[in-house]
Tab-separated table of C-alpha atoms in Angstrom:
chain	number	residue	atom	x	y	z
C	240	UNK	CA	87.612	135.267	103.458
C	241	UNK	CA	88.566	132.116	105.465
C	242	UNK	CA	92.187	132.002	106.573
C	243	UNK	CA	93.880	128.763	105.331
C	244	UNK	CA	95.254	126.329	107.885
C	245	UNK	CA	97.924	123.640	107.548
C	246	UNK	CA	97.212	119.974	107.056
C	247	UNK	CA	98.640	119.199	110.502
C	248	UNK	CA	96.275	121.722	112.085
C	249	UNK	CA	93.322	120.194	110.257
C	250	UNK	CA	94.212	116.678	111.310
C	251	UNK	CA	94.864	117.731	114.910
C	252	UNK	CA	91.451	119.368	114.998
C	253	UNK	CA	89.786	116.294	113.474
C	254	UNK	CA	91.517	114.006	116.016
C	255	UNK	CA	90.185	116.172	118.855
C	256	UNK	CA	86.653	115.906	117.458
C	257	UNK	CA	86.982	112.122	117.099
C	258	UNK	CA	88.377	111.696	120.622
C	259	UNK	CA	85.616	113.850	122.141
C	260	UNK	CA	82.866	111.805	120.495
C	261	UNK	CA	81.370	109.387	123.021
C	262	UNK	CA	80.360	106.747	120.449
C	263	UNK	CA	83.720	106.730	118.667
C	264	UNK	CA	85.609	106.328	121.948
C	265	UNK	CA	84.120	102.863	122.477
C	266	UNK	CA	82.724	101.000	119.492
C	267	UNK	CA	82.047	97.379	118.581
C	268	UNK	CA	82.496	96.653	114.863
C	269	UNK	CA	81.741	93.445	112.977
C	270	UNK	CA	83.242	92.565	109.623
C	271	UNK	CA	85.314	90.149	107.575
C	272	UNK	CA	89.134	90.247	107.599
C	273	UNK	CA	90.193	91.120	104.035
C	274	UNK	CA	93.935	91.691	104.518
C	275	UNK	CA	96.258	90.992	107.411
C	276	UNK	CA	99.960	91.491	108.177
C	277	UNK	CA	102.162	91.332	111.273
C	278	UNK	CA	104.880	93.979	111.576
C	279	UNK	CA	108.360	93.338	112.976
C	280	UNK	CA	107.259	95.242	116.051
C	281	UNK	CA	104.631	92.555	116.679
C	282	UNK	CA	101.670	94.842	115.955
C	283	UNK	CA	98.873	93.403	113.778
C	284	UNK	CA	97.672	95.488	110.820
C	285	UNK	CA	94.534	94.366	108.989
C	286	UNK	CA	91.524	95.519	106.988
C	287	UNK	CA	87.881	94.858	107.834
C	288	UNK	CA	85.242	94.853	105.113
C	289	UNK	CA	81.568	94.374	104.527
C	290	UNK	CA	79.564	94.407	101.305
C	291	UNK	CA	80.226	98.086	100.558
C	292	UNK	CA	83.056	99.468	102.702
C	293	UNK	CA	86.517	98.837	104.153
C	294	UNK	CA	88.182	100.010	107.370
C	295	UNK	CA	91.886	100.025	108.292
C	296	UNK	CA	92.612	98.539	111.713
C	297	UNK	CA	95.566	98.001	114.011
C	298	UNK	CA	95.892	95.822	117.113
C	299	UNK	CA	98.952	96.491	119.214
C	300	UNK	CA	101.175	93.670	120.375
C	301	UNK	CA	100.161	93.935	124.038
C	302	UNK	CA	96.478	93.398	123.140
C	303	UNK	CA	96.994	90.260	121.032
C	304	UNK	CA	95.833	86.947	122.507
C	305	UNK	CA	98.054	83.938	121.771
C	306	UNK	CA	95.249	81.392	121.450
C	307	UNK	CA	93.284	83.445	118.880
C	308	UNK	CA	94.331	82.864	115.267
C	309	UNK	CA	93.534	85.637	112.807
C	310	UNK	CA	93.000	84.608	109.164
C	311	UNK	CA	91.867	86.292	105.980
C	312	UNK	CA	88.168	85.554	105.442
C	313	UNK	CA	87.260	85.287	109.137
C	314	UNK	CA	84.249	87.186	110.440
C	315	UNK	CA	85.166	88.930	113.686
C	316	UNK	CA	83.724	91.342	116.224
C	317	UNK	CA	86.155	94.017	117.435
C	318	UNK	CA	85.978	96.280	120.455
C	319	UNK	CA	88.069	99.433	120.251
C	320	UNK	CA	88.119	103.121	119.419
C	321	UNK	CA	88.445	105.266	116.309
C	322	UNK	CA	91.541	107.374	115.714
C	323	UNK	CA	93.251	109.268	112.904
C	324	UNK	CA	96.817	108.375	111.911
C	325	UNK	CA	98.319	111.777	111.168
C	326	UNK	CA	101.306	110.773	108.950
C	327	UNK	CA	98.910	109.370	106.325
C	328	UNK	CA	95.695	111.149	107.350
C	329	UNK	CA	93.997	107.739	107.565
C	330	UNK	CA	91.032	106.933	109.735
C	331	UNK	CA	91.628	103.678	111.580
C	332	UNK	CA	90.122	101.493	114.250
C	333	UNK	CA	92.368	100.721	117.211
C	334	UNK	CA	91.317	97.175	118.204
C	335	UNK	CA	91.513	96.193	121.855
C	336	UNK	CA	89.780	92.804	121.601
C	337	UNK	CA	88.882	90.486	118.717
C	338	UNK	CA	86.399	87.611	118.739
C	339	UNK	CA	85.632	85.268	115.818
C	340	UNK	CA	81.915	85.354	114.984
C	341	UNK	CA	81.779	83.160	111.877
C	342	UNK	CA	83.260	82.556	108.473
C	343	UNK	CA	83.182	84.983	105.563
C	344	UNK	CA	81.555	83.919	102.308
C	345	UNK	CA	84.833	83.562	100.412
C	346	UNK	CA	86.581	81.830	103.281
C	347	UNK	CA	83.672	79.424	103.614
C	348	UNK	CA	83.845	78.640	99.891
C	349	UNK	CA	87.604	78.168	100.238
C	350	UNK	CA	87.168	75.635	103.057
C	351	UNK	CA	84.412	73.723	101.226
C	352	UNK	CA	86.507	73.341	98.050
C	353	UNK	CA	89.604	72.452	100.087
C	354	UNK	CA	87.671	69.716	101.904
C	355	UNK	CA	86.312	68.318	98.596
C	356	UNK	CA	89.693	68.183	96.850
C	357	UNK	CA	91.432	66.849	99.937
C	358	UNK	CA	89.010	63.905	100.094
C	359	UNK	CA	89.807	63.163	96.425
C	360	UNK	CA	93.494	62.905	97.331
C	361	UNK	CA	94.756	65.926	95.368
C	362	UNK	CA	96.809	67.120	98.329
C	363	UNK	CA	98.339	63.761	99.333
C	364	UNK	CA	101.997	63.964	100.323
C	365	UNK	CA	102.946	60.888	98.278
C	366	UNK	CA	102.185	62.928	95.144
C	367	UNK	CA	104.846	65.520	95.957
C	368	UNK	CA	107.876	65.517	93.669
C	369	UNK	CA	111.392	66.737	94.486
C	370	UNK	CA	112.658	69.815	92.675
C	371	UNK	CA	115.630	69.392	90.298
C	372	UNK	CA	118.873	70.502	91.934
C	373	UNK	CA	120.256	72.302	88.879
C	374	UNK	CA	117.426	73.395	86.550
C	375	UNK	CA	118.400	74.814	83.177
C	376	UNK	CA	114.982	76.218	82.206
C	377	UNK	CA	112.166	77.400	84.509
C	378	UNK	CA	108.579	77.980	83.383
C	379	UNK	CA	106.677	80.789	85.148
C	380	UNK	CA	102.930	81.483	85.231
C	381	UNK	CA	102.287	85.085	86.279
C	382	UNK	CA	101.186	88.508	85.100
C	383	UNK	CA	103.758	90.362	83.005
C	384	UNK	CA	102.537	93.603	84.584
C	385	UNK	CA	103.027	92.552	88.200
C	386	UNK	CA	105.934	92.972	90.601
C	387	UNK	CA	106.228	89.208	91.082
C	388	UNK	CA	107.802	88.735	87.650
C	389	UNK	CA	110.375	91.479	88.292
C	390	UNK	CA	111.242	90.154	91.763
C	391	UNK	CA	111.712	86.594	90.531
C	392	UNK	CA	113.785	87.519	87.475
C	393	UNK	CA	116.013	89.881	89.480
C	394	UNK	CA	116.874	87.220	92.064
C	395	UNK	CA	117.299	84.518	89.406
C	396	UNK	CA	119.713	86.657	87.372
C	397	UNK	CA	121.755	87.476	90.468
C	398	UNK	CA	122.000	83.836	91.573
C	399	UNK	CA	122.640	82.171	88.211
C	400	UNK	CA	122.282	84.037	84.881
C	401	UNK	CA	122.692	80.762	82.973
C	402	UNK	CA	119.154	79.651	83.957
C	403	UNK	CA	116.504	80.501	81.343
C	404	UNK	CA	112.971	81.574	82.306
C	405	UNK	CA	109.970	81.035	79.998
C	406	UNK	CA	106.891	83.074	80.997
C	407	UNK	CA	103.344	81.976	80.225
C	408	UNK	CA	101.379	85.196	80.934
C	409	UNK	CA	97.971	85.316	82.590
C	410	UNK	CA	95.764	87.629	84.600
C	411	UNK	CA	96.214	86.984	88.308
C	412	UNK	CA	92.974	88.439	89.672
C	413	UNK	CA	89.472	89.156	88.553
C	414	UNK	CA	86.645	87.194	86.962
C	415	UNK	CA	87.730	84.073	85.001
C	416	UNK	CA	91.362	84.657	86.020
C	417	UNK	CA	91.448	81.136	87.490
C	418	UNK	CA	90.569	79.530	84.158
C	419	UNK	CA	93.121	81.726	82.384
C	420	UNK	CA	95.767	80.653	84.918
C	421	UNK	CA	94.885	77.009	84.259
C	422	UNK	CA	95.351	77.454	80.495
C	423	UNK	CA	98.660	79.283	81.000
C	424	UNK	CA	99.880	76.461	83.240
C	425	UNK	CA	98.837	73.741	80.763
C	426	UNK	CA	100.726	75.499	77.945
C	427	UNK	CA	103.922	75.335	79.965
C	428	UNK	CA	103.357	71.836	81.317
C	429	UNK	CA	103.007	70.488	77.747
C	430	UNK	CA	106.557	71.592	76.873
C	431	UNK	CA	109.539	69.250	77.067
C	432	UNK	CA	112.225	71.953	77.348
C	433	UNK	CA	111.515	73.052	80.944
C	434	UNK	CA	112.559	71.493	84.255
C	435	UNK	CA	109.872	72.874	86.589
C	436	UNK	CA	107.082	75.479	86.822
C	437	UNK	CA	106.469	78.289	89.329
C	438	UNK	CA	103.048	79.934	89.731
C	439	UNK	CA	103.389	83.348	91.372
C	440	UNK	CA	102.010	86.798	92.112
C	441	UNK	CA	102.450	89.383	94.851
C	442	UNK	CA	100.280	89.912	97.904
C	443	UNK	CA	96.692	91.086	97.996
C	444	UNK	CA	93.327	90.620	99.619
C	445	UNK	CA	91.539	87.299	99.722
C	446	UNK	CA	89.369	88.456	96.812
C	447	UNK	CA	92.472	89.345	94.790
C	448	UNK	CA	94.067	85.951	95.414
C	449	UNK	CA	90.917	83.861	95.135
C	450	UNK	CA	91.585	82.944	91.485
C	451	UNK	CA	94.420	80.765	92.815
C	452	UNK	CA	91.717	78.651	94.491
C	453	UNK	CA	89.972	78.013	91.168
C	454	UNK	CA	89.062	74.333	90.781
C	455	UNK	CA	90.147	74.283	87.114
C	456	UNK	CA	93.628	75.477	88.088
C	457	UNK	CA	93.961	73.055	91.015
C	458	UNK	CA	92.968	70.046	88.894
C	459	UNK	CA	95.363	71.129	86.109
C	460	UNK	CA	98.235	71.268	88.623
C	461	UNK	CA	97.246	67.845	89.989
C	462	UNK	CA	97.785	66.356	86.486
C	463	UNK	CA	101.198	68.039	86.123
C	464	UNK	CA	104.136	66.531	84.204
C	465	UNK	CA	106.711	68.804	85.824
C	466	UNK	CA	107.400	69.721	89.484
C	467	UNK	CA	105.477	72.832	90.576
C	468	UNK	CA	106.303	75.606	93.063
C	469	UNK	CA	103.518	77.869	94.395
C	470	UNK	CA	104.643	81.375	95.411
C	471	UNK	CA	101.398	83.307	95.773
C	472	UNK	CA	100.988	86.382	97.970
C	473	UNK	CA	102.874	86.942	101.195
C	474	UNK	CA	103.815	84.475	103.913
C	475	UNK	CA	100.458	84.824	105.701
C	476	UNK	CA	98.446	84.212	102.520
C	477	UNK	CA	97.270	80.669	101.792
C	478	UNK	CA	95.655	79.362	98.587
C	479	UNK	CA	94.752	75.902	97.316
C	480	UNK	CA	97.720	76.201	94.930
C	481	UNK	CA	99.945	75.911	97.988
C	482	UNK	CA	98.359	72.580	98.933
C	483	UNK	CA	98.477	70.913	95.503
C	484	UNK	CA	101.951	72.161	94.488
C	485	UNK	CA	105.075	70.151	95.236
C	486	UNK	CA	106.678	73.044	97.147
C	487	UNK	CA	105.205	76.219	98.641
C	488	UNK	CA	107.290	79.434	98.742
C	489	UNK	CA	106.393	82.344	101.015
C	490	UNK	CA	106.958	85.032	98.327
C	491	UNK	CA	108.073	85.268	94.660
C	492	UNK	CA	111.579	86.186	95.875
C	493	UNK	CA	111.643	83.154	98.167
C	494	UNK	CA	110.528	81.026	95.215
C	495	UNK	CA	113.540	82.156	93.174
C	496	UNK	CA	115.851	81.367	96.089
C	497	UNK	CA	114.405	77.842	96.366
C	498	UNK	CA	114.578	77.076	92.638
C	499	UNK	CA	117.749	78.771	91.349
C	500	UNK	CA	121.090	77.443	92.673
C	501	UNK	CA	123.997	79.811	93.189
C	502	UNK	CA	126.221	79.828	90.083
C	503	UNK	CA	129.391	80.027	92.172
C	504	UNK	CA	128.389	76.834	94.001
C	505	UNK	CA	128.089	74.992	90.670
C	506	UNK	CA	131.522	76.212	89.600
C	507	UNK	CA	133.090	75.121	92.901
C	508	UNK	CA	131.501	71.688	92.511
C	509	UNK	CA	132.952	71.344	88.990
C	510	UNK	CA	136.411	72.311	90.247
C	511	UNK	CA	136.147	69.785	93.083
C	512	UNK	CA	135.256	67.043	90.593
C	513	UNK	CA	138.273	67.919	88.442
C	514	UNK	CA	140.551	67.765	91.488
C	515	UNK	CA	139.069	64.422	92.494
C	516	UNK	CA	139.693	63.042	89.014
C	517	UNK	CA	143.302	64.223	89.095
C	518	UNK	CA	143.870	62.608	92.482
C	519	UNK	CA	142.252	59.361	91.353
C	520	UNK	CA	144.422	59.261	88.234
C	521	UNK	CA	147.555	59.813	90.313
C	522	UNK	CA	146.671	56.942	92.647
C	523	UNK	CA	145.986	54.649	89.704
C	524	UNK	CA	149.273	55.486	88.018
C	525	UNK	CA	151.152	54.779	91.235
C	526	UNK	CA	149.377	51.423	91.529
C	527	UNK	CA	150.394	50.500	87.971
C	528	UNK	CA	153.983	51.548	88.648
C	529	UNK	CA	154.103	49.395	91.787
C	530	UNK	CA	152.653	46.422	89.895
C	531	UNK	CA	155.255	46.863	87.154
C	532	UNK	CA	158.044	47.049	89.741
C	533	UNK	CA	156.748	43.898	91.418
C	534	UNK	CA	156.726	42.031	88.114
C	535	UNK	CA	160.238	43.259	87.437
C	536	UNK	CA	161.597	41.837	90.699
C	537	UNK	CA	159.766	38.534	90.224
C	538	UNK	CA	161.239	38.249	86.761
C	539	UNK	CA	164.705	39.125	88.038
C	540	UNK	CA	164.709	36.273	90.570
C	541	UNK	CA	163.360	33.741	88.063
C	542	UNK	CA	166.148	34.253	85.474
C	543	UNK	CA	169.274	32.051	85.527
C	544	UNK	CA	172.531	33.745	86.452
C	545	UNK	CA	174.067	33.593	82.979
C	546	UNK	CA	171.141	35.649	81.461
C	547	UNK	CA	170.598	38.153	84.287
C	548	UNK	CA	172.241	41.063	82.494
C	549	UNK	CA	170.261	40.507	79.314
C	550	UNK	CA	166.922	40.126	81.122
C	551	UNK	CA	167.546	43.212	83.259
C	552	UNK	CA	167.982	45.233	80.102
C	553	UNK	CA	164.677	43.874	78.819
C	554	UNK	CA	162.956	44.795	82.071
C	555	UNK	CA	164.411	48.305	81.960
C	556	UNK	CA	163.193	48.717	78.410
C	557	UNK	CA	159.710	47.612	79.451
C	558	UNK	CA	159.797	50.108	82.296
C	559	UNK	CA	160.898	52.929	79.984
C	560	UNK	CA	158.099	52.120	77.558
C	561	UNK	CA	155.533	52.075	80.381
C	562	UNK	CA	156.764	55.435	81.714
C	563	UNK	CA	156.657	56.979	78.217
C	564	UNK	CA	153.110	55.735	77.749
C	565	UNK	CA	152.015	57.138	81.140
C	566	UNK	CA	153.702	60.476	80.414
C	567	UNK	CA	151.971	60.642	77.046
C	568	UNK	CA	148.575	59.971	78.646
C	569	UNK	CA	149.227	62.570	81.357
C	570	UNK	CA	150.324	65.136	78.775
C	571	UNK	CA	147.217	64.551	76.657
C	572	UNK	CA	144.912	64.680	79.665
C	573	UNK	CA	146.699	67.784	80.946
C	574	UNK	CA	146.019	69.568	77.662
C	575	UNK	CA	142.429	68.384	77.766
C	576	UNK	CA	142.103	69.566	81.382
C	577	UNK	CA	143.348	73.049	80.423
C	578	UNK	CA	140.883	73.100	77.554
C	579	UNK	CA	138.064	72.104	79.897
C	580	UNK	CA	138.955	74.836	82.392
C	581	UNK	CA	139.020	77.436	79.595
C	582	UNK	CA	135.596	76.294	78.486
C	583	UNK	CA	134.305	76.460	82.060
C	584	UNK	CA	134.915	80.221	82.108
C	585	UNK	CA	133.425	80.826	78.627
C	586	UNK	CA	130.132	78.986	78.767
C	587	UNK	CA	127.142	79.673	81.063
C	588	UNK	CA	127.799	78.062	84.394
C	589	UNK	CA	124.938	75.577	84.529
C	590	UNK	CA	125.370	74.204	80.999
C	591	UNK	CA	129.152	74.341	81.421
C	592	UNK	CA	129.048	72.147	84.536
C	593	UNK	CA	126.931	69.515	82.810
C	594	UNK	CA	129.077	69.451	79.642
C	595	UNK	CA	132.328	69.380	81.572
C	596	UNK	CA	131.078	66.575	83.802
C	597	UNK	CA	130.353	64.527	80.662
C	598	UNK	CA	133.809	65.334	79.245
C	599	UNK	CA	135.477	64.441	82.520
C	600	UNK	CA	133.667	61.109	82.692
C	601	UNK	CA	134.560	60.351	79.056
C	602	UNK	CA	138.209	61.283	79.709
C	603	UNK	CA	138.315	59.094	82.796
C	604	UNK	CA	136.987	56.109	80.847
C	605	UNK	CA	139.489	56.651	78.033
C	606	UNK	CA	142.386	56.983	80.498
C	607	UNK	CA	141.368	53.794	82.297
C	608	UNK	CA	141.022	51.926	79.011
C	609	UNK	CA	144.393	53.153	77.668
C	610	UNK	CA	146.227	52.361	80.886
C	611	UNK	CA	144.580	48.954	81.216
C	612	UNK	CA	145.389	48.022	77.606
C	613	UNK	CA	149.005	49.133	78.013
C	614	UNK	CA	149.356	47.304	81.277
C	615	UNK	CA	147.863	44.089	79.801
C	616	UNK	CA	150.219	44.232	76.808
C	617	UNK	CA	153.280	44.632	79.011
C	618	UNK	CA	152.077	41.857	81.329
C	619	UNK	CA	151.649	39.505	78.355
C	620	UNK	CA	155.184	40.323	77.193
C	621	UNK	CA	156.544	39.604	80.662
C	622	UNK	CA	154.683	36.294	80.892
C	623	UNK	CA	156.006	35.253	77.458
C	624	UNK	CA	159.517	36.199	78.572
C	625	UNK	CA	159.156	34.074	81.684
C	626	UNK	CA	158.045	31.066	79.615
C	627	UNK	CA	161.062	31.479	77.345
C	628	UNK	CA	163.403	31.733	80.325
C	629	UNK	CA	161.870	28.616	81.847
C	630	UNK	CA	162.284	26.743	78.564
C	631	UNK	CA	165.958	27.781	78.315
C	632	UNK	CA	166.618	26.708	81.915
C	633	UNK	CA	165.000	23.305	81.434
C	634	UNK	CA	166.858	22.684	78.174
C	635	UNK	CA	170.187	23.159	79.956
C	636	UNK	CA	169.595	20.345	82.441
C	637	UNK	CA	171.656	17.155	81.826
C	638	UNK	CA	169.809	14.085	80.504
C	639	UNK	CA	169.249	11.305	83.126
C	640	UNK	CA	170.605	7.762	82.298
C	641	UNK	CA	168.926	4.751	83.946
C	642	UNK	CA	170.189	1.154	84.116
C	643	UNK	CA	167.985	-1.518	85.686
C	644	UNK	CA	165.903	1.226	87.327
C	645	UNK	CA	168.949	2.916	88.837
C	646	UNK	CA	170.414	6.177	87.664
C	647	UNK	CA	174.078	6.099	86.608
C	648	UNK	CA	176.637	8.878	86.047
C	649	UNK	CA	179.972	7.057	85.242
C	650	UNK	CA	181.246	4.767	82.438
C	651	UNK	CA	182.334	2.413	85.148
C	652	UNK	CA	178.677	1.568	85.826
C	653	UNK	CA	178.052	0.072	82.330
C	654	UNK	CA	179.379	-2.634	80.080
C	655	UNK	CA	179.145	-3.329	76.338
C	656	UNK	CA	175.779	-4.948	75.620
C	657	UNK	CA	173.895	-3.284	78.553
C	658	UNK	CA	170.414	-1.853	77.852
C	659	UNK	CA	169.922	1.740	79.141
C	660	UNK	CA	167.101	4.337	79.274
C	661	UNK	CA	167.861	8.009	78.760
C	662	UNK	CA	165.303	10.464	80.264
C	663	UNK	CA	165.007	13.633	78.232
C	664	UNK	CA	162.792	16.742	78.695
C	665	UNK	CA	159.848	15.358	76.782
C	666	UNK	CA	160.331	11.533	77.059
C	667	UNK	CA	162.761	8.580	77.333
C	668	UNK	CA	164.986	6.762	74.827
C	669	UNK	CA	165.943	3.083	75.139
C	670	UNK	CA	169.497	2.320	73.864
C	671	UNK	CA	172.005	-0.580	73.786
C	672	UNK	CA	175.711	-0.017	74.609
C	673	UNK	CA	177.882	-0.775	71.534
C	674	UNK	CA	181.073	0.624	72.950
C	675	UNK	CA	182.504	2.619	75.862
C	676	UNK	CA	184.861	5.552	75.362
C	677	UNK	CA	186.853	7.187	78.096
C	678	UNK	CA	187.810	10.813	77.535
C	679	UNK	CA	190.832	10.608	75.117
C	680	UNK	CA	190.799	6.719	75.228
C	681	UNK	CA	188.604	4.085	73.538
C	682	UNK	CA	188.007	0.727	75.160
């Protein structure tokens, strides 16, 4: 009976066999890059494939060449050696050099379709649309079974739970998945209750992601009614969706961070707008008070001395009425402000900010209108008062008596039978002297 050995012993033995094999110590392998990722350490991890097999590979940071760009779909020739990675028991090729030898079939098809659509103008920058700053409803095209949906919804809920997400499900890999994605996108794009659309799935090989290069999908996105964000694969993955979309996100999580604003930022903005409105109202009230005070002093100097006391009382009354009106407006707006703040904390943040902004604007217009109407009424009363004062002052002036073109003031300047003209406020009167009377004596 064979004595059992541990897994570590088996792998150590296998590694010794692999290292002692002359062919495996120095091999040259040709294949197409199917997956690729760069670790934080700087090492490059990728998968080579041919028509029937795949091989895990790693190229350490010190062996990478800066002027060689590695991409999914490239055909490469690699010099290196075979090893076994004990923690996972995986056979892998340790690459020392890498040389491009051609383009893989899928990558070649990708480039041909990209060149065709680019010449038609589908990727032109002048077609790009800005994303809405505060979306209320987001449409999402993805698989309901994938991690991309969970990642996006988790980040969206954490950033702003008031934003709604409508999912149009679709397969995200496999035969005819591209056409299914196009139909799912068109269903969302036909709706009027969404603000933008995100197309997303997690990472994968070039074959897995190739449905996002489907011509039907790309042309559907080109005819979009709403802004579109593409968040397909990982940062190193590139699809034609990325070129035709308005914005490209590196991952589904990054897509949520781009689209969904922080709820606390919206609330702070609403509070800042309320404070600005309060400050603006205070400045306006002070301006009206100064204008009223200025009118008061102008009126005070225009009144004759014998009516000063009476007119001052009128001015004080006008001032009291103006102050009462301003206090009433402030009290009403204060109650409305408290009501708005209470509503801010009860309603979802995004909708609350929009509704409160509309209420604030309506309140500001009503305040301006009320203050302007009150100010105009008081100004009209003041102007009427000034006209009355002017009329009283002019009526108290002595009539002017003219004899032979010369003004006279004494009875000694006239004789019985003289013709005189008396100048009044609104005209002259011609008279003839019938008699002259001295105070207490008649001549």
